[in-house]
């Protein structure tokens, strides 16, 4: 039994070893701070993808964090209502929707009306993806906070809205942060919905209404290209992305353990 | 007087706050409803033209504008179920080891970390690794057994999928194993059962519905997995002959062709595929969650 178990960790160790072996040597200052160069020219880096990833994650956070926390508060405060039942169901459905389908939705809702691909549409797709995790984390942590704390605050004459915003949410902050970190880890490596929303861009772009590249998108484009030079770049980018996601996972674990 | 006006102000702010909460929940519901109707609306054009024959058509021809989804539905189902079959013994082993043998301690910690971390490796990176590590390996294997050595194909995609779903089914299985009452286990031991007999005859039957829920939920994940599959499945537009042939899944077709779809019927057919995937995964996921919920009560 134990042997089978240890055996099942082999693929992961292989993946990690392979990525580190091929990726570490590629990463240097130039790799991180320059734009990609055309095929055949040596050098060049992934600055556009790094900037794009940061933009996409930021947009996703702006969309999903306040909204998710509000829905989570509603679910915790009115847990028995019919609206809560349906909202919980929707949240569960959203969590199970394949990322590519979320991409189609972002295409229909943002790309099509705007007429072109954009960072915004990619951010919307990623924001919808992380929403269920923020909602769930907020709801669960608020339910765990002792009723007495809320009652004490209300008894002191603190208005309800201030009790929630200044007492309950700070008390549950570590739980909510866990949800946000887990959500970020989930979307940081996500590629499928970006194929037809953020689309990719070989140049540096800070405009959220224009297409942007991202690390996963760059890895995909480079990995399926026929150029050895681009494969090396994709290994380097994979290495950075995996380390980033694993760091987020570990941080989530630490936080939820506390 | 002043006191009263402060109270009134606070009250109206409370009202606004409550309103914001309700609106947030309603907007979420609206998003869910919007999902369904947007996809439905976008696939209408294709639905009107092909109807339900879409699901049995085997042709995918953008030039003639004739679209059928059978090869992709077939590819999606076969890769997912093959992945489940490959990962099941492993996930069961991990569930038992973490749920019974090593509930705490160094080994359990390391194992949990590793299984959780593999769930964190982005799909596109796993696909990249698969392309450069697994594909040559499978190709060699195929040469040995004497089939056409594509390397890419149903088998390679299923293998990668099985790694990806392993952590999910294992973690749900582990929780299910831990729900087995101690009294039951002790009773089995008191009757003279060995540890293995106890696991086989008491724990696994007791945790059965939890294990099944884990399998169903990982099936939902496998059905919709896109990037890794797209990179190693070979993207062949036809019904794969056997598990070594290249194929396509619903998700891989959408990923590959969405930005290239020029005609309206073409785009709508891809949306129709997406809608189908949405319905299938939603039904599968809600079933899995329902079983889990029943278990917890």
Coordinates of C-alpha atoms in Angstrom, one line a residue:
Chain A
X1 CA 0.0 0.0 0.0
X2 CA 2.7 2.4 1.1
X3 CA 4.7 1.5 -2.0
X4 CA 1.9 2.4 -4.4
X5 CA 1.5 5.6 -2.5
X6 CA 5.1 6.6 -2.8
X7 CA 5.0 5.5 -6.5
X8 CA 2.2 8.0 -7.1
X9 CA 4.4 10.9 -6.0
X10 CA 7.0 10.0 -8.7
X11 CA 5.4 12.0 -11.6
X12 CA 5.4 15.1 -9.5
X13 CA 9.0 14.7 -8.5
X14 CA 9.8 14.1 -12.2
X15 CA 7.9 17.2 -13.3
X16 CA 9.6 19.4 -10.7
X17 CA 13.0 18.0 -11.4
X18 CA 12.5 18.4 -15.2
X19 CA 11.3 22.0 -14.9
X20 CA 14.1 23.0 -12.5
X21 CA 16.8 21.3 -14.6
X22 CA 15.7 23.0 -17.8
X23 CA 14.5 26.3 -16.4
X24 CA 17.0 27.5 -13.8
X25 CA 19.8 28.0 -16.2
X26 CA 17.6 30.2 -18.4
X27 CA 16.6 32.7 -15.7
X28 CA 18.8 35.8 -15.4
X29 CA 18.3 39.5 -15.2
X30 CA 18.0 40.0 -18.9
X31 CA 15.4 37.2 -19.1
X32 CA 13.2 39.1 -16.6
X33 CA 13.7 42.6 -17.9
X34 CA 13.6 42.5 -21.7
X35 CA 11.0 42.0 -24.3
X36 CA 11.0 38.9 -26.5
X37 CA 13.0 39.1 -29.7
X38 CA 12.1 37.6 -33.1
X39 CA 13.0 34.0 -33.7
X40 CA 16.7 33.5 -34.4
X41 CA 17.9 36.6 -32.6
X42 CA 19.6 35.6 -29.4
X43 CA 18.6 37.1 -26.0
X44 CA 15.3 38.6 -25.2
X45 CA 13.1 37.9 -22.2
X46 CA 9.6 37.7 -20.9
X47 CA 9.0 41.1 -19.4
X48 CA 5.7 41.5 -21.4
X49 CA 4.4 38.3 -19.9
X50 CA 5.4 39.2 -16.3
X51 CA 3.7 42.6 -16.6
X52 CA 0.6 41.0 -18.2
X53 CA 0.3 38.4 -15.5
X54 CA 0.5 41.0 -12.8
X55 CA -2.2 43.1 -14.6
X56 CA -4.5 40.1 -15.1
X57 CA -4.2 38.9 -11.5
X58 CA -4.8 42.5 -10.3
X59 CA -7.9 42.9 -12.4
X60 CA -9.2 39.5 -11.2
X61 CA -8.6 40.5 -7.5
X62 CA -10.3 43.9 -7.9
X63 CA -13.4 42.1 -9.4
X64 CA -13.6 39.1 -7.1
X65 CA -12.4 40.2 -3.7
X66 CA -14.9 42.9 -2.7
X67 CA -17.7 41.1 -4.5
X68 CA -16.8 37.7 -3.1
X69 CA -16.5 39.0 0.5
X70 CA -19.9 40.7 0.2
X71 CA -21.6 37.5 -1.1
X72 CA -19.8 35.5 1.6
X73 CA -21.0 37.9 4.3
X74 CA -24.6 37.6 3.0
X75 CA -24.4 33.8 3.0
X76 CA -23.1 33.7 6.6
X77 CA -25.6 36.3 7.8
X78 CA -28.7 35.0 6.0
X79 CA -27.7 31.4 5.7
X80 CA -31.2 30.0 5.7
X81 CA -32.8 32.3 3.1
X82 CA -33.9 31.2 -0.3
X83 CA -31.6 33.7 -2.0
X84 CA -28.7 32.2 0.0
X85 CA -29.6 28.7 -1.1
X86 CA -29.6 29.7 -4.8
X87 CA -26.4 31.8 -4.5
X88 CA -24.7 28.9 -2.8
X89 CA -25.8 26.6 -5.7
X90 CA -24.5 29.1 -8.3
X91 CA -21.2 29.4 -6.4
X92 CA -20.9 25.6 -6.4
X93 CA -21.7 25.4 -10.1
X94 CA -19.2 28.2 -10.9
X95 CA -16.5 26.2 -9.1
X96 CA -17.0 23.2 -11.3
X97 CA -17.3 25.0 -14.6
X98 CA -14.3 24.2 -16.8
X99 CA -12.0 27.2 -17.3
X100 CA -12.4 27.1 -21.0
X101 CA -16.2 27.6 -20.7
X102 CA -15.5 30.6 -18.4
X103 CA -13.3 31.9 -21.2
X104 CA -16.2 31.6 -23.7
X105 CA -18.4 33.6 -21.3
X106 CA -15.8 36.3 -20.9
X107 CA -15.5 36.4 -24.7
X108 CA -19.3 36.8 -25.0
X109 CA -19.7 39.3 -22.2
X110 CA -16.6 41.5 -22.7
X111 CA -14.6 40.8 -25.9
X112 CA -17.6 40.8 -28.3
X113 CA -19.3 44.0 -27.0
X114 CA -15.9 45.8 -26.9
X115 CA -14.9 44.4 -30.3
X116 CA -11.4 43.4 -29.5
X117 CA -9.3 41.2 -27.1
X118 CA -8.2 42.9 -23.9
X119 CA -6.6 42.5 -20.5
X120 CA -9.9 43.4 -19.0
X121 CA -11.7 40.4 -20.6
X122 CA -9.0 38.1 -19.3
X123 CA -9.2 39.6 -15.9
X124 CA -13.0 39.1 -15.9
X125 CA -12.5 35.5 -16.8
X126 CA -10.0 34.9 -14.0
X127 CA -12.0 36.9 -11.5
X128 CA -15.1 34.7 -12.1
X129 CA -12.8 31.7 -11.6
X130 CA -11.6 32.7 -8.2
X131 CA -14.9 34.1 -7.0
X132 CA -16.2 30.8 -5.5
X133 CA -13.1 30.3 -3.4
X134 CA -13.4 33.8 -1.9
X135 CA -17.1 33.4 -1.2
X136 CA -16.6 30.0 0.4
X137 CA -13.7 31.1 2.6
X138 CA -15.5 34.2 3.8
X139 CA -18.7 32.4 4.6
X140 CA -17.0 29.6 6.5
X141 CA -14.7 31.8 8.5
X142 CA -17.5 34.2 9.5
X143 CA -19.6 31.2 10.7
X144 CA -16.7 30.1 12.9
X145 CA -16.4 33.5 14.7
X146 CA -18.2 33.2 18.1
X147 CA -21.6 34.9 18.1
X148 CA -20.6 36.7 21.4
X149 CA -18.2 38.9 19.6
X150 CA -20.8 40.2 17.2
X151 CA -23.4 40.5 20.0
X152 CA -20.9 42.4 22.2
X153 CA -20.2 44.9 19.4
X154 CA -23.9 45.4 18.7
X155 CA -24.6 45.7 22.4
X156 CA -22.0 48.5 22.7
X157 CA -24.2 50.4 20.1
X158 CA -21.9 49.9 17.1
X159 CA -24.1 49.9 14.0
X160 CA -24.6 46.6 12.2
X161 CA -22.6 47.6 9.1
X162 CA -19.6 48.8 11.2
X163 CA -19.8 45.6 13.3
X164 CA -19.5 43.5 10.1
X165 CA -16.8 45.7 8.4
X166 CA -14.7 46.6 11.5
X167 CA -15.2 43.6 13.8
X168 CA -16.3 40.5 11.9
X169 CA -14.2 40.8 8.8
X170 CA -11.0 41.7 10.6
X171 CA -11.6 38.8 13.0
X172 CA -11.9 36.5 10.0
X173 CA -9.2 38.1 8.0
X174 CA -6.8 35.1 8.0
X175 CA -9.6 32.9 6.6
X176 CA -10.5 35.4 4.0
X177 CA -6.9 35.8 3.0
X178 CA -6.6 32.0 2.7
X179 CA -9.4 32.1 0.2
X180 CA -7.8 34.9 -1.7
X181 CA -4.4 33.3 -1.9
X182 CA -5.9 29.9 -2.9
X183 CA -7.9 31.7 -5.6
X184 CA -4.8 33.5 -6.8
X185 CA -2.9 30.2 -6.9
X186 CA -5.8 28.8 -9.0
X187 CA -5.8 31.5 -11.6
X188 CA -2.1 32.3 -11.8
X189 CA -1.3 29.3 -14.0
X190 CA -4.6 29.4 -15.9
X191 CA -4.3 29.5 -19.7
X192 CA -7.4 28.2 -21.4
X193 CA -9.7 31.2 -20.8
X194 CA -6.9 33.6 -21.8
X195 CA -6.5 32.2 -25.3
X196 CA -9.5 34.2 -26.6
X197 CA -9.7 37.0 -24.0
X198 CA -6.3 38.4 -23.1
X199 CA -5.0 36.8 -26.3
X200 CA -1.3 37.6 -25.9
X201 CA 0.9 40.5 -27.0
X202 CA 4.6 40.5 -27.8
X203 CA 5.0 44.1 -26.8
X204 CA 4.8 45.8 -23.4
X205 CA 1.3 47.0 -22.7
X206 CA -0.2 48.7 -19.6
X207 CA -3.5 49.5 -21.1
X208 CA -6.3 47.2 -19.8
X209 CA -8.3 47.7 -22.9
X210 CA -5.6 46.2 -25.1
X211 CA -4.4 42.6 -25.4
X212 CA -1.7 41.4 -23.0
X213 CA 0.5 38.4 -22.7
X214 CA 0.8 36.3 -19.6
X215 CA 3.2 33.7 -18.3
X216 CA 0.9 30.7 -19.0
X217 CA 0.0 32.0 -22.4
X218 CA 3.6 32.6 -23.3
X219 CA 4.5 29.0 -22.1
X220 CA 1.8 27.6 -24.3
X221 CA 2.8 29.6 -27.4
X222 CA 6.5 28.9 -26.9
X223 CA 6.0 25.2 -26.0
X224 CA 4.1 24.3 -29.1
X225 CA 6.4 26.3 -31.4
X226 CA 9.1 24.5 -33.4
X227 CA 12.0 26.6 -32.1
X228 CA 14.5 25.3 -29.6
X229 CA 15.3 28.7 -28.4
X230 CA 11.7 29.4 -27.6
X231 CA 11.4 26.0 -25.7
X232 CA 14.3 27.1 -23.5
X233 CA 12.4 30.4 -22.8
X234 CA 9.3 28.4 -22.0
X235 CA 11.2 26.2 -19.5
X236 CA 12.5 29.4 -17.8
X237 CA 9.0 30.8 -17.6
X238 CA 7.6 27.5 -16.4
X239 CA 10.1 27.5 -13.6
X240 CA 9.2 31.0 -12.4
X241 CA 5.5 30.2 -12.7
X242 CA 5.7 26.9 -10.8
X243 CA 7.8 28.5 -8.0
X244 CA 5.3 31.3 -7.7
X245 CA 2.3 29.0 -7.6
X246 CA 4.0 26.6 -5.1
X247 CA 4.9 29.6 -2.9
X248 CA 1.2 30.7 -2.9
X249 CA 0.1 27.2 -2.0
X250 CA 2.5 27.0 0.9
X251 CA 1.5 30.4 2.1
X252 CA -2.2 29.3 1.9
X253 CA -1.3 26.2 4.0
X254 CA 0.6 28.2 6.6
X255 CA -2.2 30.7 6.9
X256 CA -5.0 28.1 7.2
X257 CA -3.0 26.2 9.8
X258 CA -2.7 29.1 12.1
Chain B
X1 CA -32.2 65.4 19.4
X2 CA -28.7 65.1 18.1
X3 CA -28.5 61.6 19.4
X4 CA -31.6 60.6 17.6
X5 CA -30.3 61.9 14.2
X6 CA -27.1 59.9 14.7
X7 CA -29.1 56.8 15.3
X8 CA -31.2 57.5 12.2
X9 CA -28.1 58.0 10.1
X10 CA -26.7 54.7 11.3
X11 CA -29.9 53.0 10.6
X12 CA -30.0 54.1 7.0
X13 CA -26.4 53.1 6.6
X14 CA -27.3 49.7 7.9
X15 CA -30.1 49.6 5.4
X16 CA -27.7 50.5 2.6
X17 CA -25.2 47.9 3.8
X18 CA -27.9 45.2 3.9
X19 CA -29.0 46.2 0.4
X20 CA -25.4 45.9 -0.8
X21 CA -25.3 42.4 0.6
X22 CA -28.5 41.3 -1.0
X23 CA -27.6 42.9 -4.3
X24 CA -24.2 41.1 -4.3
X25 CA -25.9 37.7 -3.8
X26 CA -28.5 38.5 -6.4
X27 CA -25.7 39.6 -8.9
X28 CA -24.0 36.3 -8.3
X29 CA -27.3 34.5 -9.1
X30 CA -27.6 36.6 -12.2
X31 CA -24.1 35.6 -13.3
X32 CA -25.1 32.0 -12.9
X33 CA -28.3 32.5 -14.9
X34 CA -26.4 34.6 -17.4
X35 CA -23.9 31.8 -17.9
X36 CA -26.6 29.4 -19.0
X37 CA -28.5 31.8 -21.2
X38 CA -25.5 33.4 -22.8
X39 CA -24.1 30.0 -23.8
X40 CA -27.6 28.8 -25.0
X41 CA -28.1 31.9 -27.0
X42 CA -24.7 31.7 -28.6
X43 CA -25.2 28.1 -29.6
X44 CA -28.7 28.7 -31.0
X45 CA -27.5 29.2 -34.6
X46 CA -25.8 25.9 -34.6
X47 CA -28.6 24.2 -32.8
X48 CA -31.1 25.4 -35.3
X49 CA -29.1 24.0 -38.2
X50 CA -27.9 20.7 -36.8
X51 CA -30.3 20.0 -33.8
X52 CA -29.5 17.0 -31.8
X53 CA -27.9 15.3 -34.8
X54 CA -24.9 17.5 -33.8
X55 CA -24.1 14.9 -31.1
X56 CA -24.0 11.9 -33.5
X57 CA -22.4 13.7 -36.5
X58 CA -18.8 12.7 -37.2
X59 CA -17.9 15.3 -39.6
X60 CA -16.1 18.6 -38.6
X61 CA -15.8 20.6 -41.8
X62 CA -15.5 24.4 -41.6
X63 CA -15.3 24.7 -45.3
X64 CA -18.6 23.0 -46.0
X65 CA -20.0 24.3 -42.7
X66 CA -20.9 20.8 -41.5
X67 CA -20.3 20.2 -37.9
X68 CA -20.7 17.1 -35.7
X69 CA -19.4 16.6 -32.2
X70 CA -19.3 12.8 -31.8
X71 CA -15.5 12.4 -32.2
X72 CA -14.9 15.0 -29.5
X73 CA -17.5 13.7 -27.1
X74 CA -16.0 10.3 -27.6
X75 CA -12.5 11.6 -27.0
X76 CA -13.6 13.5 -23.9
X77 CA -15.3 10.5 -22.3
X78 CA -12.6 8.0 -23.2
X79 CA -9.7 10.1 -21.9
X80 CA -11.6 11.0 -18.7
X81 CA -12.6 7.4 -17.9
X82 CA -9.2 6.0 -18.8
X83 CA -7.7 8.6 -16.4
X84 CA -10.0 7.6 -13.7
X85 CA -9.1 3.9 -14.2
X86 CA -5.4 4.7 -14.0
X87 CA -5.6 6.9 -11.0
X88 CA -8.1 4.9 -8.9
X89 CA -5.7 2.3 -7.4
X90 CA -3.3 5.1 -6.5
X91 CA -5.9 7.4 -5.0
X92 CA -7.3 4.6 -3.0
X93 CA -3.9 3.7 -1.7
X94 CA -3.2 7.3 -0.7
X95 CA -6.6 7.5 0.9
X96 CA -5.9 4.4 3.0
X97 CA -2.4 5.4 3.9
X98 CA -3.4 8.9 4.9
X99 CA -6.7 7.9 6.4
X100 CA -5.5 4.9 8.5
X101 CA -1.8 4.1 8.5
X102 CA -0.3 7.6 8.8
X103 CA -2.8 10.0 10.2
X104 CA -0.2 12.3 11.6
X105 CA 3.6 12.6 11.6
X106 CA 6.4 13.4 9.2
X107 CA 5.5 10.9 6.5
X108 CA 1.9 12.0 6.4
X109 CA 2.9 15.7 6.2
X110 CA 5.4 15.1 3.3
X111 CA 2.9 13.0 1.4
X112 CA 0.1 15.5 1.9
X113 CA 2.4 18.3 0.8
X114 CA 3.4 16.5 -2.3
X115 CA -0.1 15.6 -3.4
X116 CA -1.3 19.1 -2.7
X117 CA 1.5 20.6 -4.6
X118 CA 1.0 18.5 -7.7
X119 CA -2.5 19.9 -7.8
X120 CA -0.9 23.4 -7.9
X121 CA 1.3 22.8 -11.0
X122 CA -0.4 24.7 -13.8
X123 CA -2.0 22.6 -16.5
X124 CA 0.0 24.3 -19.2
X125 CA 3.3 23.4 -17.5
X126 CA 2.2 19.8 -17.0
X127 CA 1.3 19.7 -20.7
X128 CA 4.8 21.1 -21.6
X129 CA 6.5 18.5 -19.5
X130 CA 4.2 15.8 -21.1
X131 CA 5.3 17.0 -24.5
X132 CA 9.0 16.6 -23.8
X133 CA 9.1 13.8 -21.3
X134 CA 5.9 11.6 -21.5
X135 CA 5.5 11.7 -25.3
X136 CA 8.9 10.2 -26.1
X137 CA 8.3 7.6 -23.4
X138 CA 5.0 6.6 -24.8
X139 CA 6.4 6.6 -28.3
X140 CA 9.1 4.2 -27.3
X141 CA 6.5 2.0 -25.6
X142 CA 4.3 2.1 -28.7
X143 CA 7.3 1.0 -30.9
X144 CA 7.9 -1.9 -28.6
X145 CA 4.4 -3.2 -28.8
X146 CA 4.2 -2.6 -32.5
X147 CA 1.5 0.1 -33.0
X148 CA 2.0 3.3 -34.9
X149 CA 4.3 5.4 -32.7
X150 CA 2.5 8.7 -32.6
X151 CA 3.5 9.4 -29.0
X152 CA 0.8 11.9 -28.7
X153 CA -2.7 10.6 -28.3
X154 CA -5.5 9.3 -26.1
X155 CA -3.2 7.3 -23.8
X156 CA -0.7 10.2 -23.2
X157 CA -3.6 12.6 -22.5
X158 CA -5.2 10.1 -20.1
X159 CA -1.9 9.6 -18.2
X160 CA -1.5 13.3 -17.6
X161 CA -5.1 13.7 -16.6
X162 CA -4.7 10.9 -14.1
X163 CA -1.8 12.8 -12.4
X164 CA -4.0 15.9 -12.3
X165 CA -7.0 14.3 -10.8
X166 CA -5.2 12.2 -8.3
X167 CA -4.9 14.8 -5.5
X168 CA -8.6 15.5 -5.6
X169 CA -9.9 12.0 -5.4
X170 CA -7.2 11.1 -2.8
X171 CA -8.1 14.0 -0.5
X172 CA -11.8 13.3 -0.6
X173 CA -11.1 9.6 -0.2
X174 CA -8.9 10.3 2.8
X175 CA -11.6 12.4 4.5
X176 CA -14.1 9.6 3.9
X177 CA -11.8 7.0 5.5
X178 CA -11.4 9.2 8.5
X179 CA -15.2 9.4 9.0
X180 CA -15.3 5.6 9.8
X181 CA -16.2 5.3 13.5
X182 CA -13.5 4.0 15.7
X183 CA -16.0 1.6 17.3
X184 CA -16.5 -0.1 14.0
X185 CA -12.8 -0.6 13.5
X186 CA -12.4 -1.8 17.1
X187 CA -15.3 -4.2 16.7
X188 CA -13.6 -5.7 13.6
X189 CA -10.3 -6.1 15.5
X190 CA -12.1 -7.6 18.4
X191 CA -13.5 -10.3 16.1
X192 CA -10.0 -11.1 15.2
X193 CA -9.6 -9.3 11.9
X194 CA -6.2 -8.3 10.7
X195 CA -5.6 -4.7 9.8
X196 CA -5.8 -5.4 6.1
X197 CA -9.1 -7.4 6.6
X198 CA -10.5 -4.6 8.6
X199 CA -9.6 -2.1 5.9
X200 CA -11.0 -4.3 3.1
X201 CA -14.2 -5.4 4.9
X202 CA -15.0 -2.4 7.2
X203 CA -13.4 0.8 6.1
X204 CA -13.7 0.6 2.3
X205 CA -17.4 -0.4 2.4
X206 CA -18.2 2.2 5.0
X207 CA -16.4 5.0 3.1
X208 CA -17.7 3.8 -0.2
X209 CA -20.0 6.7 -1.0
X210 CA -17.2 9.2 -0.1
X211 CA -14.8 7.4 -2.4
X212 CA -17.5 7.5 -5.1
X213 CA -18.0 11.2 -4.6
X214 CA -14.3 11.7 -4.9
X215 CA -14.2 9.8 -8.2
X216 CA -17.2 11.7 -9.6
X217 CA -15.7 15.1 -8.7
X218 CA -12.4 14.2 -10.3
X219 CA -14.3 13.1 -13.3
X220 CA -15.8 16.5 -13.5
X221 CA -12.4 18.0 -13.5
X222 CA -11.0 15.6 -16.1
X223 CA -13.9 16.3 -18.5
X224 CA -13.1 20.0 -18.6
X225 CA -9.4 20.0 -18.4
X226 CA -8.0 21.8 -21.4
X227 CA -4.4 22.9 -21.7
X228 CA -2.4 19.7 -20.9
X229 CA -4.8 17.6 -23.0
X230 CA -4.7 20.1 -25.9
X231 CA -0.9 19.8 -25.9
X232 CA -0.5 16.1 -26.0
X233 CA -3.7 14.6 -27.5
X234 CA -2.6 15.1 -31.1
X235 CA -5.6 17.1 -32.4
X236 CA -6.9 14.6 -34.8
X237 CA -10.4 15.2 -36.3
X238 CA -11.9 11.8 -36.3
X239 CA -13.0 9.0 -34.0
X240 CA -9.8 7.6 -32.6
X241 CA -9.3 3.9 -33.5
X242 CA -7.7 2.8 -30.3
X243 CA -6.1 4.3 -27.1
X244 CA -2.8 4.9 -29.0
X245 CA -4.4 7.0 -31.7
X246 CA -4.4 10.8 -31.6
X247 CA -7.8 12.4 -30.9
X248 CA -9.4 15.5 -29.6
X249 CA -11.6 16.4 -26.7
X250 CA -14.4 19.0 -26.6
X251 CA -12.1 21.3 -24.6
X252 CA -9.1 20.9 -26.9
X253 CA -11.2 21.7 -30.0
X254 CA -12.5 24.9 -28.5
X255 CA -9.0 25.9 -27.3
X256 CA -7.5 25.2 -30.8
X257 CA -10.1 26.6 -33.1
X258 CA -11.9 29.4 -31.2
X259 CA -9.7 32.3 -32.5
X260 CA -9.6 30.8 -36.0
X261 CA -13.4 30.4 -36.3
X262 CA -14.4 32.7 -39.1
X263 CA -17.9 31.7 -40.1
X264 CA -20.9 32.4 -37.8
X265 CA -22.0 28.8 -37.9
X266 CA -18.5 27.7 -37.1
X267 CA -18.2 29.9 -34.0
X268 CA -21.7 29.0 -32.9
X269 CA -20.9 25.3 -33.2
X270 CA -17.9 25.8 -30.9
X271 CA -20.2 27.5 -28.5
X272 CA -22.6 24.6 -28.8
X273 CA -19.7 22.4 -27.8
X274 CA -19.0 24.6 -24.9
X275 CA -22.6 24.6 -23.8
X276 CA -22.6 20.8 -23.9
X277 CA -19.4 20.7 -21.8
X278 CA -21.0 23.1 -19.3
X279 CA -24.1 21.0 -18.9
X280 CA -22.1 17.7 -18.6
X281 CA -19.6 19.0 -16.0
X282 CA -22.4 20.8 -14.0
X283 CA -24.5 17.6 -13.7
X284 CA -21.4 15.6 -12.8
X285 CA -20.2 18.1 -10.2
X286 CA -23.5 18.7 -8.6
X287 CA -24.0 14.9 -8.3
X288 CA -20.6 14.5 -6.6
X289 CA -21.4 17.4 -4.2
X290 CA -24.8 16.0 -3.4
X291 CA -23.3 12.7 -2.3
X292 CA -20.7 14.5 -0.2
X293 CA -23.3 16.6 1.5
X294 CA -25.5 13.6 2.3
X295 CA -22.4 12.0 3.8
X296 CA -21.6 14.9 6.1
X297 CA -25.1 15.0 7.6

